mmCIF file of C-alpha atoms in Angstrom:
data_model
loop_
_atom_site.group_PDB
_atom_site.id
_atom_site.type_symbol
_atom_site.label_atom_id
_atom_site.label_comp_id
_atom_site.label_asym_id
_atom_site.label_seq_id
_atom_site.Cartn_x
_atom_site.Cartn_y
_atom_site.Cartn_z
ATOM 1 C CA MET Z 1 5.967 -12.857 -16.123
ATOM 2 C CA VAL Z 2 6.988 -10.460 -18.601
ATOM 3 C CA GLU Z 3 10.003 -13.317 -19.611
ATOM 4 C CA ASP Z 4 7.150 -15.070 -20.751
ATOM 5 C CA PHE Z 5 5.617 -12.056 -23.376
ATOM 6 C CA ASN Z 6 8.417 -12.017 -25.265
ATOM 7 C CA VAL Z 7 8.453 -8.018 -25.611
ATOM 8 C CA ALA Z 8 12.033 -7.891 -24.060
ATOM 9 C CA LYS Z 9 14.883 -8.336 -26.545
ATOM 10 C CA SER Z 10 17.808 -9.442 -24.229
ATOM 11 C CA PRO Z 11 17.189 -10.086 -20.850
ATOM 12 C CA LYS Z 12 18.807 -6.865 -19.344
ATOM 13 C CA ASP Z 13 15.554 -5.633 -21.435
ATOM 14 C CA ILE Z 14 13.212 -7.195 -18.949
ATOM 15 C CA SER Z 15 13.623 -4.929 -16.183
ATOM 16 C CA PHE Z 16 12.425 -1.971 -18.135
ATOM 17 C CA TYR Z 17 9.367 -3.189 -18.840
ATOM 18 C CA ALA Z 18 8.785 -4.484 -15.677
ATOM 19 C CA SER Z 19 9.138 -1.264 -14.440
ATOM 20 C CA LEU Z 20 6.468 -0.275 -16.550
ATOM 21 C CA LEU Z 21 3.832 -2.437 -15.056
ATOM 22 C CA PHE Z 22 5.454 -1.255 -11.561
ATOM 23 C CA ALA Z 23 5.279 2.368 -12.556
ATOM 24 C CA SER Z 24 1.500 2.205 -14.533
ATOM 25 C CA PHE Z 25 -0.385 1.854 -10.972
ATOM 26 C CA SER Z 26 1.312 4.400 -9.131
ATOM 27 C CA VAL Z 27 0.550 7.084 -12.455
ATOM 28 C CA CYS Z 28 -2.624 6.433 -12.726
ATOM 29 C CA GLN Z 29 -3.251 6.569 -8.866
ATOM 30 C CA THR Z 30 -1.652 9.479 -8.478
ATOM 31 C CA MET Z 31 -4.100 10.751 -11.476
ATOM 32 C CA THR Z 32 -7.576 9.685 -9.851
ATOM 33 C CA ILE Z 33 -6.520 9.740 -5.449
ATOM 34 C CA MET Z 34 -7.636 13.136 -5.316
ATOM 35 C CA TYR Z 35 -11.048 12.549 -7.845
ATOM 36 C CA TRP Z 36 -11.826 9.970 -5.159
ATOM 37 C CA SER Z 37 -10.904 11.565 -1.828
ATOM 38 C CA ARG Z 38 -13.842 14.535 -3.058
ATOM 39 C CA LEU Z 39 -16.125 12.157 -3.669
ATOM 40 C CA SER Z 40 -15.774 10.649 -0.729
ATOM 41 C CA ASP Z 41 -16.627 13.832 0.483
ATOM 42 C CA ARG Z 42 -19.898 14.127 -1.038
ATOM 43 C CA ILE Z 43 -20.592 10.445 -1.017
ATOM 44 C CA GLY Z 44 -19.077 8.838 1.532
ATOM 45 C CA ARG Z 45 -15.997 7.101 2.840
ATOM 46 C CA ARG Z 46 -17.861 3.701 2.491
ATOM 47 C CA PRO Z 47 -19.440 3.753 -1.322
ATOM 48 C CA VAL Z 48 -15.654 4.697 -2.456
ATOM 49 C CA MET Z 49 -13.481 2.045 -0.165
ATOM 50 C CA LEU Z 50 -16.214 -0.945 -2.060
ATOM 51 C CA ILE Z 51 -15.606 0.470 -5.248
ATOM 52 C CA GLY Z 52 -11.724 0.415 -5.311
ATOM 53 C CA LEU Z 53 -12.286 -3.380 -3.344
ATOM 54 C CA VAL Z 54 -14.278 -3.945 -6.376
ATOM 55 C CA GLY Z 55 -11.605 -2.625 -8.725
ATOM 56 C CA TYR Z 56 -8.572 -4.802 -7.013
ATOM 57 C CA LEU Z 57 -10.943 -7.486 -7.684
ATOM 58 C CA LEU Z 58 -11.706 -6.989 -11.422
ATOM 59 C CA SER Z 59 -8.013 -5.792 -11.700
ATOM 60 C CA PHE Z 60 -6.653 -9.143 -10.104
ATOM 61 C CA LEU Z 61 -8.653 -11.005 -12.092
ATOM 62 C CA MET Z 62 -7.605 -9.220 -15.334
ATOM 63 C CA PHE Z 63 -3.736 -9.298 -14.377
ATOM 64 C CA GLY Z 64 -4.428 -13.412 -13.954
ATOM 65 C CA VAL Z 65 -5.658 -13.809 -17.580
ATOM 66 C CA ALA Z 66 -3.329 -11.980 -19.052
ATOM 67 C CA ARG Z 67 -1.458 -13.555 -22.325
ATOM 68 C CA SER Z 68 0.567 -9.788 -23.550
ATOM 69 C CA PHE Z 69 1.896 -7.321 -21.787
ATOM 70 C CA ALA Z 70 -0.461 -4.778 -23.199
ATOM 71 C CA TRP Z 71 -2.769 -6.673 -21.604
ATOM 72 C CA ALA Z 72 -1.250 -6.769 -18.014
ATOM 73 C CA LEU Z 73 -0.148 -2.874 -18.527
ATOM 74 C CA ALA Z 74 -4.085 -2.436 -19.132
ATOM 75 C CA ALA Z 75 -4.919 -4.453 -15.526
ATOM 76 C CA ARG Z 76 -2.466 -2.282 -13.840
ATOM 77 C CA CYS Z 77 -3.587 0.660 -14.730
ATOM 78 C CA LEU Z 78 -7.375 -0.353 -13.698
ATOM 79 C CA ASN Z 79 -6.052 -1.404 -10.780
ATOM 80 C CA GLY Z 80 -4.385 2.364 -10.166
ATOM 81 C CA LEU Z 81 -7.433 4.202 -11.734
ATOM 82 C CA LEU Z 82 -9.920 2.259 -8.698
ATOM 83 C CA ALA Z 83 -7.609 2.292 -6.314
ATOM 84 C CA GLY Z 84 -9.194 5.535 -4.061
ATOM 85 C CA ASN Z 85 -8.753 3.400 -0.513
ATOM 86 C CA VAL Z 86 -5.292 4.912 0.713
ATOM 87 C CA ALA Z 87 -6.339 8.591 0.671
ATOM 88 C CA VAL Z 88 -9.773 7.813 2.287
ATOM 89 C CA ILE Z 89 -8.847 5.087 4.660
ATOM 90 C CA LYS Z 90 -6.800 7.939 6.488
ATOM 91 C CA SER Z 91 -9.765 10.011 6.661
ATOM 92 C CA ALA Z 92 -12.365 7.326 7.745
ATOM 93 C CA LEU Z 93 -9.441 6.163 10.726
ATOM 94 C CA ALA Z 94 -9.158 9.741 11.502
ATOM 95 C CA GLU Z 95 -13.137 9.907 12.040
ATOM 96 C CA ILE Z 96 -13.573 7.324 13.805
ATOM 97 C CA SER Z 97 -10.279 8.321 16.544
ATOM 98 C CA ASP Z 98 -9.527 11.215 18.731
ATOM 99 C CA ASP Z 99 -6.501 12.874 20.005
ATOM 100 C CA THR Z 100 -5.836 9.516 22.660
ATOM 101 C CA ASN Z 101 -5.660 7.239 19.879
ATOM 102 C CA ARG Z 102 -4.974 8.766 16.525
ATOM 103 C CA ALA Z 103 -1.621 8.285 16.374
ATOM 104 C CA ARG Z 104 -1.611 5.034 17.498
ATOM 105 C CA MET Z 105 -4.468 3.606 14.825
ATOM 106 C CA MET Z 106 -2.386 5.762 12.234
ATOM 107 C CA ALA Z 107 0.665 3.531 12.608
ATOM 108 C CA LEU Z 108 -1.484 0.357 11.742
ATOM 109 C CA LEU Z 109 -1.447 1.741 8.142
ATOM 110 C CA PRO Z 110 2.369 1.336 7.204
ATOM 111 C CA LEU Z 111 2.200 -2.006 9.344
ATOM 112 C CA MET Z 112 -0.580 -3.457 7.134
ATOM 113 C CA TRP Z 113 0.526 -1.786 3.780
ATOM 114 C CA ASN Z 114 3.984 -3.378 4.594
ATOM 115 C CA ILE Z 115 3.353 -7.054 5.277
ATOM 116 C CA GLY Z 116 0.386 -7.040 2.797
ATOM 117 C CA THR Z 117 3.260 -5.790 0.841
ATOM 118 C CA VAL Z 118 5.649 -8.432 1.285
ATOM 119 C CA GLY Z 119 2.985 -11.204 1.663
ATOM 120 C CA GLY Z 120 1.432 -10.531 -1.721
ATOM 121 C CA SER Z 121 4.851 -10.910 -3.234
ATOM 122 C CA ALA Z 122 5.881 -14.176 -1.169
ATOM 123 C CA ILE Z 123 2.193 -15.474 -2.695
ATOM 124 C CA GLY Z 124 3.013 -14.630 -5.969
ATOM 125 C CA GLY Z 125 6.356 -15.937 -5.969
ATOM 126 C CA ILE Z 126 5.552 -19.324 -4.548
ATOM 127 C CA PHE Z 127 2.029 -19.753 -6.544
ATOM 128 C CA ALA Z 128 3.283 -18.541 -9.495
ATOM 129 C CA ASP Z 129 3.430 -21.001 -12.204
ATOM 130 C CA PRO Z 130 2.091 -24.668 -10.352
ATOM 131 C CA VAL Z 131 2.280 -26.152 -13.053
ATOM 132 C CA HIS Z 132 5.857 -26.571 -12.887
ATOM 133 C CA GLN Z 133 6.613 -25.857 -8.922
ATOM 134 C CA TYR Z 134 4.287 -28.108 -7.963
ATOM 135 C CA PRO Z 135 3.758 -30.597 -10.612
ATOM 136 C CA GLY Z 136 1.920 -33.470 -7.984
ATOM 137 C CA VAL Z 137 -0.865 -30.850 -7.040
ATOM 138 C CA PHE Z 138 -0.945 -28.931 -10.160
ATOM 139 C CA GLY Z 139 0.365 -30.827 -12.966
ATOM 140 C CA ASP Z 140 -3.294 -31.730 -14.579
ATOM 141 C CA MET Z 141 -5.205 -28.675 -14.686
ATOM 142 C CA GLU Z 142 -4.690 -26.985 -17.906
ATOM 143 C CA ILE Z 143 -6.102 -23.448 -16.933
ATOM 144 C CA PHE Z 144 -2.712 -23.348 -14.802
ATOM 145 C CA ARG Z 145 -1.009 -24.551 -17.736
ATOM 146 C CA VAL Z 146 -2.538 -21.467 -20.101
ATOM 147 C CA PHE Z 147 -2.712 -19.436 -17.245
ATOM 148 C CA PRO Z 148 0.579 -19.861 -14.979
ATOM 149 C CA TYR Z 149 0.123 -16.688 -13.079
ATOM 150 C CA LEU Z 150 -3.623 -16.763 -12.481
ATOM 151 C CA LEU Z 151 -2.955 -18.722 -8.934
ATOM 152 C CA PRO Z 152 -1.570 -15.879 -6.632
ATOM 153 C CA CYS Z 153 -3.944 -13.648 -8.911
ATOM 154 C CA LEU Z 154 -6.888 -15.643 -7.201
ATOM 155 C CA ILE Z 155 -5.498 -15.627 -4.071
ATOM 156 C CA GLY Z 156 -5.625 -11.987 -4.496
ATOM 157 C CA CYS Z 157 -9.179 -11.883 -5.141
ATOM 158 C CA SER Z 158 -10.532 -14.510 -2.507
ATOM 159 C CA ILE Z 159 -8.762 -12.085 -0.311
ATOM 160 C CA THR Z 160 -10.236 -9.465 -1.298
ATOM 161 C CA LEU Z 161 -13.454 -10.923 -2.042
ATOM 162 C CA PHE Z 162 -13.652 -11.576 1.773
ATOM 163 C CA GLY Z 163 -12.724 -7.817 2.241
ATOM 164 C CA LEU Z 164 -15.436 -6.946 0.115
ATOM 165 C CA VAL Z 165 -18.443 -9.110 1.742
ATOM 166 C CA LEU Z 166 -16.972 -7.595 4.819
ATOM 167 C CA GLY Z 167 -17.112 -4.350 4.526
ATOM 168 C CA VAL Z 168 -20.684 -4.544 2.537
ATOM 169 C CA PHE Z 169 -22.345 -6.329 5.645
ATOM 170 C CA LYS Z 170 -20.293 -4.805 8.396
ATOM 171 C CA LEU Z 171 -18.517 -1.428 7.460
ATOM 172 C CA GLN Z 172 -20.665 1.583 8.975
ATOM 173 C CA GLU Z 173 -20.298 5.080 6.949
ATOM 174 C CA THR Z 174 -17.718 7.306 9.010
ATOM 175 C CA LEU Z 175 -18.282 10.983 7.583
ATOM 176 C CA VAL Z 176 -21.094 12.289 9.003
ATOM 177 C CA ARG Z 177 -23.262 15.224 7.306
ATOM 178 C CA GLU Z 178 -24.983 18.106 8.382
ATOM 179 C CA PRO Z 179 -29.137 17.164 8.331
ATOM 180 C CA SER Z 180 -30.745 17.979 5.109
ATOM 181 C CA GLY Z 181 -32.021 21.850 5.373
ATOM 182 C CA LYS Z 182 -30.434 22.905 8.186
ATOM 183 C CA LYS Z 183 -27.354 25.269 8.335
ATOM 184 C CA PRO Z 184 -24.085 24.344 9.693
ATOM 185 C CA PHE Z 185 -23.290 25.223 13.254
ATOM 186 C CA GLU Z 186 -27.407 25.983 13.665
ATOM 187 C CA GLN Z 187 -28.344 23.875 16.460
ATOM 188 C CA ARG Z 188 -32.081 23.793 18.449
ATOM 189 C CA VAL Z 189 -32.027 25.705 22.185
ATOM 190 C CA THR Z 190 -34.899 25.821 24.499
ATOM 191 C CA PRO Z 191 -35.120 30.091 25.444
ATOM 192 C CA PRO Z 192 -34.141 31.368 28.702
ATOM 193 C CA ARG Z 193 -37.578 31.697 31.108
ATOM 194 C CA ALA Z 194 -38.850 34.883 30.692
ATOM 195 C CA THR Z 195 -37.924 37.567 33.878
ATOM 196 C CA PRO Z 196 -39.695 41.161 34.057
ATOM 197 C CA SER Z 197 -36.487 42.420 32.635
ATOM 198 C CA SER Z 198 -36.630 40.401 29.734
ATOM 199 C CA SER Z 199 -39.887 40.021 29.097
ATOM 200 C CA SER Z 200 -39.898 42.163 25.733
ATOM 201 C CA SER Z 201 -36.901 40.469 24.522
ATOM 202 C CA SER Z 202 -37.033 38.837 21.277
ATOM 203 C CA LEU Z 203 -36.874 35.034 22.018
ATOM 204 C CA ALA Z 204 -40.015 34.152 20.243
ATOM 205 C CA THR Z 205 -38.282 31.740 18.454
ATOM 206 C CA GLU Z 206 -36.652 28.342 19.651
ATOM 207 C CA THR Z 207 -33.491 28.270 16.462
ATOM 208 C CA THR Z 208 -30.278 29.682 17.519
ATOM 209 C CA GLN Z 209 -27.558 29.879 15.358
ATOM 210 C CA LEU Z 210 -24.559 29.736 16.938
ATOM 211 C CA LEU Z 211 -22.241 31.334 14.893
ATOM 212 C CA ALA Z 212 -23.098 33.897 12.075
ATOM 213 C CA ASP Z 213 -22.675 32.712 8.420
ATOM 214 C CA GLY Z 214 -19.094 35.011 8.109
ATOM 215 C CA ASP Z 215 -17.360 32.668 10.876
ATOM 216 C CA ALA Z 216 -18.521 29.099 9.809
ATOM 217 C CA PRO Z 217 -15.278 27.393 8.982
ATOM 218 C CA LYS Z 218 -14.856 27.205 4.896
ATOM 219 C CA GLN Z 219 -13.284 24.538 3.683
ATOM 220 C CA LEU Z 220 -9.238 24.808 2.878
ATOM 221 C CA THR Z 221 -8.026 25.344 -0.790
ATOM 222 C CA VAL Z 222 -4.702 23.201 -1.583
ATOM 223 C CA ARG Z 223 -2.561 26.184 -1.955
ATOM 224 C CA GLU Z 224 -4.385 26.854 1.907
ATOM 225 C CA LEU Z 225 -3.528 23.502 3.059
ATOM 226 C CA LEU Z 226 0.554 23.912 2.323
ATOM 227 C CA THR Z 227 1.771 25.444 4.949
ATOM 228 C CA PRO Z 228 5.723 25.382 5.550
ATOM 229 C CA THR Z 229 5.393 22.309 7.571
ATOM 230 C CA VAL Z 230 3.336 20.144 5.746
ATOM 231 C CA VAL Z 231 5.688 21.206 3.017
ATOM 232 C CA ARG Z 232 8.443 20.194 5.304
ATOM 233 C CA VAL Z 233 6.418 16.533 6.577
ATOM 234 C CA MET Z 234 5.641 15.936 2.695
ATOM 235 C CA ALA Z 235 9.041 16.234 1.343
ATOM 236 C CA THR Z 236 10.190 13.914 4.052
ATOM 237 C CA ASN Z 237 7.406 11.012 2.999
ATOM 238 C CA VAL Z 238 8.138 11.638 -0.958
ATOM 239 C CA VAL Z 239 11.888 11.260 -0.110
ATOM 240 C CA VAL Z 240 11.664 7.929 2.205
ATOM 241 C CA CYS Z 241 8.997 6.382 0.063
ATOM 242 C CA LEU Z 242 10.737 7.262 -3.468
ATOM 243 C CA ALA Z 243 13.655 5.077 -1.909
ATOM 244 C CA VAL Z 244 11.689 2.845 0.116
ATOM 245 C CA ALA Z 245 9.560 2.133 -3.341
ATOM 246 C CA MET Z 246 12.970 2.177 -5.517
ATOM 247 C CA CYS Z 247 13.975 -0.771 -3.753
ATOM 248 C CA ASP Z 248 11.025 -2.734 -3.369
ATOM 249 C CA GLN Z 249 10.018 -2.493 -6.995
ATOM 250 C CA ALA Z 250 13.490 -3.316 -8.423
ATOM 251 C CA TYR Z 251 14.474 -6.463 -6.049
ATOM 252 C CA PRO Z 252 12.250 -8.881 -7.594
ATOM 253 C CA ILE Z 253 14.234 -7.789 -10.842
ATOM 254 C CA PHE Z 254 17.486 -7.798 -9.077
ATOM 255 C CA ALA Z 255 16.680 -11.086 -7.781
ATOM 256 C CA ALA Z 256 15.473 -12.951 -10.542
ATOM 257 C CA SER Z 257 18.106 -11.940 -12.815
ATOM 258 C CA ASP Z 258 21.561 -13.696 -13.497
ATOM 259 C CA PRO Z 259 24.725 -13.098 -11.592
ATOM 260 C CA SER Z 260 26.144 -12.146 -14.896
ATOM 261 C CA ASP Z 261 24.099 -9.604 -15.235
ATOM 262 C CA GLY Z 262 24.393 -8.099 -11.693
ATOM 263 C CA GLY Z 263 21.906 -9.959 -10.044
ATOM 264 C CA LEU Z 264 21.307 -13.220 -7.705
ATOM 265 C CA GLY Z 265 19.914 -15.841 -9.619
ATOM 266 C CA PHE Z 266 17.227 -16.293 -7.732
ATOM 267 C CA ALA Z 267 13.892 -18.236 -9.118
ATOM 268 C CA SER Z 268 10.279 -17.279 -8.441
ATOM 269 C CA ARG Z 269 10.147 -19.629 -5.379
ATOM 270 C CA GLU Z 270 13.333 -18.446 -4.005
ATOM 271 C CA ILE Z 271 12.641 -15.002 -4.108
ATOM 272 C CA GLY Z 272 9.015 -15.536 -3.052
ATOM 273 C CA PHE Z 273 10.640 -17.063 0.178
ATOM 274 C CA SER Z 274 12.916 -14.475 0.740
ATOM 275 C CA LEU Z 275 10.163 -11.889 0.877
ATOM 276 C CA ALA Z 276 7.587 -13.681 3.095
ATOM 277 C CA ILE Z 277 11.170 -13.986 5.936
ATOM 278 C CA SER Z 278 11.102 -10.263 5.643
ATOM 279 C CA GLY Z 279 7.852 -10.047 6.410
ATOM 280 C CA VAL Z 280 7.898 -11.674 9.154
ATOM 281 C CA ALA Z 281 11.169 -9.706 10.313
ATOM 282 C CA VAL Z 282 8.979 -7.074 9.352
ATOM 283 C CA LEU Z 283 5.812 -8.294 12.052
ATOM 284 C CA TYR Z 284 8.521 -8.551 14.815
ATOM 285 C CA LEU Z 285 9.882 -4.913 14.372
ATOM 286 C CA GLN Z 286 6.858 -3.080 14.398
ATOM 287 C CA LEU Z 287 4.744 -4.712 16.752
ATOM 288 C CA ILE Z 288 7.245 -5.467 19.437
ATOM 289 C CA ALA Z 289 10.752 -4.000 18.541
ATOM 290 C CA TYR Z 290 9.668 -1.242 17.509
ATOM 291 C CA PRO Z 291 7.261 0.112 20.396
ATOM 292 C CA LYS Z 292 10.045 -0.647 23.102
ATOM 293 C CA LEU Z 293 12.565 1.540 21.108
ATOM 294 C CA GLU Z 294 10.091 4.542 20.411
ATOM 295 C CA ARG Z 295 8.839 4.894 24.297
ATOM 296 C CA LYS Z 296 12.878 4.639 25.131
ATOM 297 C CA TYR Z 297 13.957 6.936 22.512
ATOM 298 C CA GLY Z 298 10.824 8.738 20.747
ATOM 299 C CA ALA Z 299 9.472 8.411 17.728
ATOM 300 C CA LEU Z 300 11.788 11.580 15.849
ATOM 301 C CA ARG Z 301 14.953 9.954 16.935
ATOM 302 C CA CYS Z 302 13.762 6.012 16.226
ATOM 303 C CA TYR Z 303 13.218 7.654 12.512
ATOM 304 C CA GLN Z 304 16.503 10.085 12.184
ATOM 305 C CA ILE Z 305 18.323 6.613 13.392
ATOM 306 C CA GLY Z 306 16.423 4.524 11.473
ATOM 307 C CA GLN Z 307 17.274 6.624 8.205
ATOM 308 C CA LYS Z 308 20.864 6.537 8.608
ATOM 309 C CA ILE Z 309 21.364 3.332 9.381
ATOM 310 C CA THR Z 310 19.396 2.560 6.123
ATOM 311 C CA ILE Z 311 21.863 4.027 4.079
ATOM 312 C CA PRO Z 312 24.869 1.483 3.787
ATOM 313 C CA PHE Z 313 22.128 -1.242 3.961
ATOM 314 C CA TYR Z 314 20.833 -0.404 0.580
ATOM 315 C CA LEU Z 315 24.373 0.653 -1.248
ATOM 316 C CA ALA Z 316 25.492 -3.121 0.275
ATOM 317 C CA ILE Z 317 22.634 -4.817 -1.446
ATOM 318 C CA PRO Z 318 24.021 -4.343 -5.290
ATOM 319 C CA PHE Z 319 27.243 -6.395 -3.934
ATOM 320 C CA LEU Z 320 25.163 -9.182 -3.791
ATOM 321 C CA SER Z 321 25.763 -10.256 -6.623
ATOM 322 C CA LEU Z 322 29.512 -10.284 -6.352
ATOM 323 C CA LEU Z 323 29.029 -13.170 -3.551
ATOM 324 C CA ALA Z 324 26.098 -14.947 -6.046
ATOM 325 C CA THR Z 325 28.969 -14.766 -9.613
ATOM 326 C CA ARG Z 326 31.488 -16.349 -6.751
ATOM 327 C CA LEU Z 327 29.582 -19.012 -5.760
ATOM 328 C CA GLU Z 328 27.881 -20.266 -9.650
ATOM 329 C CA GLU Z 329 31.990 -19.946 -10.609
ATOM 330 C CA SER Z 330 32.731 -22.526 -7.546
ATOM 331 C CA VAL Z 331 29.540 -24.984 -8.483
ATOM 332 C CA ASP Z 332 30.107 -24.749 -12.053
ATOM 333 C CA GLY Z 333 26.577 -23.446 -12.597
ATOM 334 C CA PRO Z 334 23.228 -22.305 -11.274
ATOM 335 C CA ILE Z 335 23.279 -21.965 -7.804
ATOM 336 C CA PRO Z 336 21.383 -25.348 -5.964
ATOM 337 C CA ASP Z 337 21.007 -23.151 -2.629
ATOM 338 C CA VAL Z 338 20.830 -19.837 -1.252
ATOM 339 C CA PRO Z 339 23.884 -18.992 1.542
ATOM 340 C CA PRO Z 340 22.341 -18.452 4.349
ATOM 341 C CA SER Z 341 25.227 -15.085 4.826
ATOM 342 C CA MET Z 342 22.654 -13.977 1.546
ATOM 343 C CA TRP Z 343 20.089 -14.328 3.219
ATOM 344 C CA ALA Z 344 21.412 -12.582 6.528
ATOM 345 C CA SER Z 345 22.035 -9.775 4.646
ATOM 346 C CA LEU Z 346 18.201 -9.625 2.706
ATOM 347 C CA LEU Z 347 16.872 -9.995 6.060
ATOM 348 C CA SER Z 348 18.525 -6.921 7.911
ATOM 349 C CA LYS Z 349 17.690 -4.984 4.244
ATOM 350 C CA GLU Z 350 14.364 -5.448 4.871
ATOM 351 C CA CYS Z 351 14.010 -4.967 9.067
ATOM 352 C CA LEU Z 352 15.448 -1.132 8.084
#
């Protein structure tokens, strides 16, 4: 897509402009996510989540009809600015769960995120430029000739629209508000029956404040929330997210680059299939394999071992370009099919 915009002076510059598209979403989301979280505390979780889905819908359409790099960048920025769902969904899950099931419910979030990320990337690679990839089906559709990347965006819009309709009619508010005009921690209680010894007691009112005004819990500031334990957990999460994001965002560029430039020489369709296969692997590992390993070794041990195993595989991924270069030289031209050894290496990387 970036290549079609004709903003890159050379094939090597494509990765720079593609990284701007990737990073613009995260930068804009970081700028607004705290505001969306605070807004959800005032108006509720449900409205903010529905606004986020509408934002996804609009930005997907904008991205699909983009014919310039500036338009595509604006669509990505709009997507990030309106993407307040990430933090709000976690709050909603915490509010509808308790200590018996909160850990399992929270574990569903990264599972769904991984499935969506890999599945969305696969849809983008498989259905991009359908006029040339599937001329027998889409060859006569002028709209996909003018907007070659509209079809995968329309598929994303249809999924988002389904979630929006489901949210409008089925999603219930999870934020519990205090009734207006009533102080927090103030309840209606029935006064005890008067006795001769207590007949003169002051029990005329039925409204008893359980806690003094000064004892009511207040909303903590960000500085008060950043305890040493929280800081350590967040720092670890930042490092892991940074590594995963770098690999996930760099892989499509690495796979699409020519082997002479250090890439794999994959076409869009091959990139889509590779991501689809890794999605199946992720689904199997998180739903079937990981629960068994977690029960046997514990979550912390699994986390530590996983991070250690990931390091050599991340380091090995760039060297797949050498294999692609040798294959290209052996066939004296573009690689006709992706070899099984390369698929196995990429699959191992996604599994970890």
